[in-house]
CSV table of C-alpha atoms in Angstrom, one decimal:
chain,number,residue,atom,x,y,z
A,1,MET,CA,2.0,65.5,-21.2
A,2,LYS,CA,1.9,65.8,-17.7
A,3,LYS,CA,-1.4,64.7,-17.3
A,4,TYR,CA,-0.8,61.5,-19.4
A,5,SER,CA,2.1,60.5,-17.2
A,6,VAL,CA,0.0,60.6,-14.2
A,7,GLY,CA,-2.4,58.7,-15.6
A,8,PHE,CA,-0.1,56.1,-17.0
A,9,THR,CA,1.6,55.9,-13.7
A,10,LEU,CA,-1.9,55.6,-12.0
A,11,PHE,CA,-2.8,52.5,-14.7
A,12,LEU,CA,0.6,50.5,-13.6
A,13,SER,CA,-0.1,51.0,-9.6
A,14,ILE,CA,-3.6,49.7,-10.1
A,15,LEU,CA,-2.3,46.6,-11.9
A,16,SER,CA,0.5,46.0,-9.8
A,17,LEU,CA,-1.9,45.9,-7.0
A,18,GLY,CA,-4.0,43.5,-8.9
A,19,LEU,CA,-1.3,41.1,-9.4
A,20,MET,CA,-0.5,41.2,-5.5
A,21,LEU,CA,-4.0,40.7,-4.8
A,22,VAL,CA,-4.1,37.6,-7.0
A,23,GLY,CA,-1.1,36.2,-5.9
A,24,PHE,CA,-2.0,36.8,-2.0
A,25,GLY,CA,-4.9,34.9,-2.9
A,26,TRP,CA,-3.1,31.7,-4.4
A,27,THR,CA,-1.2,31.7,-1.3
A,28,ILE,CA,-4.3,31.8,1.1
A,29,GLN,CA,-6.0,29.1,-1.0
A,30,ASN,CA,-3.1,26.8,-1.1
A,31,GLN,CA,-1.8,27.4,2.8
A,32,PHE,CA,-5.4,27.1,4.5
A,33,LEU,CA,-8.2,25.9,2.1
A,34,ASN,CA,-5.8,22.6,1.2
A,35,ASN,CA,-4.7,22.9,4.8
A,36,GLY,CA,-1.2,21.6,3.5
A,37,THR,CA,-2.3,17.9,2.2
A,38,PRO,CA,-0.7,16.6,-0.7
A,39,SER,CA,-3.4,15.9,-3.9
A,40,ALA,CA,-5.0,12.9,-4.7
A,41,MET,CA,-1.9,12.3,-7.3
A,42,GLU,CA,0.4,12.9,-4.4
A,43,GLN,CA,-1.3,10.3,-2.3
A,44,ALA,CA,-1.4,7.7,-5.0
A,45,LYS,CA,2.3,8.0,-6.2
A,46,PRO,CA,4.4,5.0,-5.0
A,47,VAL,CA,7.3,5.2,-2.8
A,48,GLU,CA,10.1,3.3,-4.4
A,49,ASP,CA,12.8,2.4,-1.6
A,50,LYS,CA,16.4,1.4,-2.9
A,51,THR,CA,18.6,-0.4,0.1
A,52,THR,CA,21.2,-0.7,-2.3
A,53,ASN,CA,21.8,-1.3,-6.1
A,54,ASP,CA,20.3,-4.1,-7.7
A,55,GLN,CA,23.6,-5.5,-8.9
A,56,GLY,CA,25.1,-8.3,-6.5
A,57,SER,CA,22.2,-8.0,-4.5
A,58,LYS,CA,18.8,-9.6,-3.3
A,59,VAL,CA,15.9,-7.9,-5.0
A,60,ILE,CA,12.6,-7.7,-3.4
A,61,VAL,CA,9.7,-6.0,-5.1
A,62,ALA,CA,6.8,-5.7,-2.6
A,63,LEU,CA,3.4,-4.4,-4.5
A,64,GLY,CA,-0.3,-3.6,-2.8
A,65,ASP,CA,-2.2,-1.2,-0.8
A,66,SER,CA,-1.3,0.5,2.2
A,67,LEU,CA,0.2,-2.0,4.0
A,68,THR,CA,3.0,-2.3,2.0
A,69,ARG,CA,3.2,1.4,1.6
A,70,GLY,CA,3.1,1.4,5.5
A,71,MET,CA,0.4,3.6,6.7
A,72,GLY,CA,-0.1,3.4,10.5
A,73,ASP,CA,3.5,3.4,11.2
A,74,ASP,CA,4.6,6.6,12.6
A,75,THR,CA,8.2,5.7,12.1
A,76,GLY,CA,7.1,5.0,8.1
A,77,LYS,CA,8.9,2.1,8.1
A,78,GLY,CA,6.0,-0.3,7.9
A,79,TYR,CA,6.7,-4.3,7.7
A,80,ILE,CA,9.1,-3.6,4.6
A,81,GLY,CA,11.3,-1.8,6.6
A,82,TYR,CA,11.2,-4.1,9.4
A,83,LEU,CA,11.5,-6.9,7.1
A,84,VAL,CA,14.8,-5.4,6.1
A,85,ASP,CA,16.2,-5.1,9.4
A,86,GLU,CA,14.8,-8.8,10.7
A,87,LEU,CA,16.7,-9.8,7.1
A,88,GLY,CA,19.7,-8.0,7.7
A,89,ASP,CA,20.0,-9.4,11.3
A,90,LYS,CA,20.2,-13.0,10.0
A,91,SER,CA,22.5,-12.5,6.8
A,92,LYS,CA,25.1,-10.6,5.3
A,93,GLU,CA,23.5,-10.7,1.8
A,94,LYS,CA,23.0,-6.9,0.4
A,95,ILE,CA,19.2,-6.5,-0.1
A,96,THR,CA,17.7,-4.3,-2.6
A,97,ILE,CA,13.6,-3.1,-2.0
A,98,HIS,CA,11.6,-1.6,-4.5
A,99,ASN,CA,8.0,-0.9,-2.5
A,100,TYR,CA,5.1,0.1,-5.0
A,101,GLY,CA,2.8,0.0,-2.5
A,102,VAL,CA,-0.5,2.8,-3.1
A,103,ASN,CA,-2.7,3.7,-0.2
A,104,GLY,CA,-6.3,2.8,-0.7
A,105,TYR,CA,-5.4,0.4,-3.8
A,106,ARG,CA,-7.9,-2.8,-4.7
A,107,SER,CA,-7.3,-5.7,-6.7
A,108,ILE,CA,-8.2,-4.3,-9.8
A,109,GLN,CA,-6.1,-1.3,-9.7
A,110,LEU,CA,-2.8,-3.7,-8.7
A,111,LEU,CA,-3.6,-5.5,-11.9
A,112,GLU,CA,-3.7,-2.1,-14.0
A,113,GLN,CA,-0.4,-1.4,-12.2
A,114,LEU,CA,1.4,-3.9,-13.5
A,115,ARG,CA,1.1,-2.9,-16.8
A,116,GLN,CA,3.5,-0.3,-16.2
A,117,VAL,CA,6.8,-0.7,-17.9
A,118,GLU,CA,9.1,0.4,-15.2
A,119,ILE,CA,7.5,-2.3,-12.6
A,120,GLN,CA,7.3,-5.0,-14.9
A,121,ARG,CA,11.2,-4.1,-15.5
A,122,LYS,CA,11.8,-4.4,-11.8
A,123,ILE,CA,9.6,-7.5,-11.4
A,124,GLN,CA,11.8,-9.4,-14.1
A,125,SER,CA,14.9,-9.0,-12.2
A,126,ALA,CA,13.3,-10.1,-8.5
A,127,ASP,CA,14.0,-12.9,-6.2
A,128,TYR,CA,11.1,-12.2,-4.2
A,129,ILE,CA,7.7,-10.8,-5.0
A,130,LEU,CA,5.2,-9.5,-1.8
A,131,ILE,CA,2.1,-8.9,-2.3
A,132,THR,CA,-0.6,-7.0,0.1
A,133,ILE,CA,-4.1,-6.7,-1.5
A,134,GLY,CA,-7.8,-7.8,-0.9
A,135,GLY,CA,-8.3,-5.3,2.4
A,136,ASN,CA,-9.6,-2.9,0.4
A,137,ASP,CA,-12.1,-5.0,-2.0
A,138,LEU,CA,-13.3,-6.6,1.5
A,139,PHE,CA,-13.3,-3.8,4.0
A,140,GLN,CA,-14.2,-0.8,1.6
A,141,SER,CA,-10.9,1.2,2.0
A,142,GLY,CA,-11.4,1.4,6.0
A,143,GLU,CA,-15.0,2.5,6.0
A,144,THR,CA,-17.8,0.6,7.4
A,145,MET,CA,-17.9,-2.8,6.6
A,146,ASP,CA,-21.2,-3.8,4.5
A,147,LEU,CA,-22.1,-7.5,6.2
A,148,ASP,CA,-24.4,-8.1,3.3
A,149,GLU,CA,-23.6,-11.7,2.2
A,150,LYS,CA,-24.2,-11.4,-1.5
A,151,LYS,CA,-22.0,-8.2,-1.7
A,152,ILE,CA,-19.1,-10.1,0.1
A,153,ALA,CA,-19.6,-13.0,-1.8
A,154,GLN,CA,-19.6,-10.6,-5.1
A,155,ALA,CA,-16.5,-8.9,-4.2
A,156,LYS,CA,-14.5,-12.0,-3.0
A,157,ALA,CA,-15.3,-13.4,-6.4
A,158,GLY,CA,-14.1,-10.1,-8.2
A,159,TYR,CA,-10.9,-10.2,-5.8
A,160,LEU,CA,-10.2,-13.8,-6.8
A,161,LYS,CA,-10.3,-13.3,-10.3
A,162,ASN,CA,-8.0,-10.0,-10.1
A,163,LEU,CA,-5.9,-12.0,-8.1
A,164,ASP,CA,-5.7,-14.9,-10.1
A,165,SER,CA,-4.6,-12.6,-12.9
A,166,ILE,CA,-2.3,-10.8,-10.8
A,167,LEU,CA,-0.5,-14.1,-10.1
A,168,LYS,CA,-0.3,-15.2,-14.0
A,169,GLU,CA,1.1,-11.7,-14.9
A,170,VAL,CA,3.7,-11.5,-12.2
A,171,ARG,CA,4.8,-15.4,-13.4
A,172,THR,CA,5.0,-14.2,-17.0
A,173,LEU,CA,7.4,-11.3,-16.1
A,174,ASN,CA,9.4,-13.8,-13.9
A,175,GLU,CA,9.5,-17.6,-13.7
A,176,SER,CA,11.7,-18.0,-10.7
A,177,ALA,CA,10.9,-15.2,-8.1
A,178,ILE,CA,8.7,-16.6,-5.1
A,179,ILE,CA,5.6,-14.8,-4.2
A,180,PHE,CA,4.5,-14.2,-1.1
A,181,HIS,CA,0.9,-13.0,-0.4
A,182,ILE,CA,0.2,-11.6,3.3
A,183,GLY,CA,-2.9,-12.4,4.2
A,184,LEU,CA,-5.8,-10.3,6.2
A,185,TYR,CA,-6.4,-9.9,9.8
A,186,ASN,CA,-9.6,-8.8,11.4
A,187,PRO,CA,-9.6,-5.3,12.9
A,188,PHE,CA,-13.0,-5.6,13.9
A,189,ILE,CA,-12.8,-8.6,15.7
A,190,ASP,CA,-13.1,-6.7,19.0
A,191,LEU,CA,-16.6,-5.2,17.9
A,192,ASN,CA,-19.8,-6.1,17.9
A,193,ASP,CA,-20.7,-8.7,15.6
A,194,SER,CA,-17.3,-10.0,16.0
A,195,GLU,CA,-18.1,-13.8,15.0
A,196,LEU,CA,-19.6,-12.9,11.7
A,197,THR,CA,-16.7,-10.7,10.7
A,198,THR,CA,-14.2,-13.3,11.9
A,199,LYS,CA,-15.9,-15.9,9.7
A,200,ILE,CA,-15.7,-13.5,7.0
A,201,VAL,CA,-12.2,-13.1,6.7
A,202,ARG,CA,-11.3,-16.5,7.4
A,203,ASP,CA,-13.5,-17.6,4.4
A,204,TRP,CA,-11.6,-14.6,2.7
A,205,ASN,CA,-8.4,-15.8,3.6
A,206,TYR,CA,-9.0,-19.7,3.0
A,207,ASP,CA,-10.1,-18.8,-0.6
A,208,THR,CA,-6.9,-17.0,-1.0
A,209,ASN,CA,-4.7,-19.9,0.4
A,210,ALA,CA,-6.5,-22.2,-1.9
A,211,LEU,CA,-5.5,-20.0,-5.2
A,212,LEU,CA,-1.9,-19.8,-3.9
A,213,ASP,CA,-1.7,-23.2,-3.8
A,214,GLN,CA,-2.5,-23.7,-7.2
A,215,LYS,CA,0.6,-21.7,-8.2
A,216,GLU,CA,4.2,-22.4,-8.4
A,217,LYS,CA,6.4,-20.8,-5.9
A,218,ALA,CA,3.5,-18.7,-4.2
A,219,VAL,CA,3.3,-18.9,-0.7
A,220,TYR,CA,0.5,-17.8,1.3
A,221,VAL,CA,1.6,-15.9,4.8
A,222,PRO,CA,-1.5,-15.8,7.3
A,223,THR,CA,-1.6,-12.9,9.7
A,224,PHE,CA,-4.9,-13.4,11.4
A,225,ASP,CA,-3.4,-15.4,14.1
A,226,LEU,CA,-1.0,-12.1,15.1
A,227,PHE,CA,-3.6,-9.9,15.5
A,228,GLN,CA,-6.7,-12.4,17.2
A,229,LEU,CA,-5.9,-12.1,20.8
A,230,SER,CA,-5.0,-8.4,21.4
A,231,VAL,CA,-5.8,-6.4,18.2
A,232,LYS,CA,-6.2,-2.9,20.1
A,233,ASP,CA,-2.6,-3.3,20.8
A,234,TYR,CA,-1.3,-3.6,17.2
A,235,LEU,CA,-3.5,-1.2,15.4
A,236,TYR,CA,-3.3,2.4,14.6
A,237,THR,CA,-5.4,4.8,16.0
A,238,ASP,CA,-7.7,4.8,13.0
A,239,ASN,CA,-8.2,1.2,14.5
A,240,PHE,CA,-7.6,-0.2,10.9
A,241,HIS,CA,-4.2,-0.5,9.8
A,242,PRO,CA,-1.2,-1.6,12.0
A,243,ASN,CA,0.8,0.6,14.2
A,244,ALA,CA,4.7,0.2,14.2
A,245,GLU,CA,4.4,-3.0,16.7
A,246,GLY,CA,1.5,-4.7,14.0
A,247,TYR,CA,4.2,-4.3,11.4
A,248,LYS,CA,6.7,-5.8,13.3
A,249,LEU,CA,5.0,-8.4,13.6
A,250,ILE,CA,3.9,-9.2,9.7
A,251,ALA,CA,8.1,-8.8,9.2
A,252,GLU,CA,8.7,-11.4,11.5
A,253,ARG,CA,6.3,-13.9,9.9
A,254,VAL,CA,7.8,-13.2,6.4
A,255,SER,CA,11.2,-13.0,7.3
A,256,SER,CA,10.9,-16.3,8.7
A,257,LEU,CA,9.8,-17.7,5.3
A,258,ILE,CA,12.7,-16.2,3.4
A,259,THR,CA,15.7,-18.0,3.0
A,260,TRP,CA,18.7,-17.7,0.8
């Protein structure tokens, strides 16, 4: 009997040791192999920022890519946060912000996002809708830009088609909100082939503006000139996204167009 008792105790000890090693292995994997970075799902999750309740306030819905998310601003505010500051300085109106920006979004992904019921509901109650989209369609999500004219033309055609669908969908959901589309700046303006990249971005912006002109209560907001003369002063260390000062410039430009 004592022999069986000792054997059973040994079995439990081995089992406990095994479970402990498995748990330790999972801990090591999570802490070191993943390096503490969020999963792809966490990175893609939009952030909703509510300054106050919707009732009795001006409602702004922000859609788009990493510029709407505020990537590159160490404070985390982005142009949306600075816009709230700007509007607060010039008006006593209560402001509600719903920020659905997602890093890396291209126009097709934004179009798909508009199918989400919660976002549709917020758009329906919005007074203003802000959009940043197209940079990843053109700049390939911050990677080296492909200057092949045929590929750029194809990318632009797809983007304009998606943008037209985005604007139509937003207008279907909300007939009265004013839509602001933030144009592109050229982060590569001080590098080689700057003349070519400048022409590409300007042509892209021109066609975007032309599309916005065809829509009711839709405003194109240029940013190219804000970064043109001293782009390095307004870019984050990745040399692609704006830094805090760059986002402040965009916020000031947008704020000057919003009145109530």
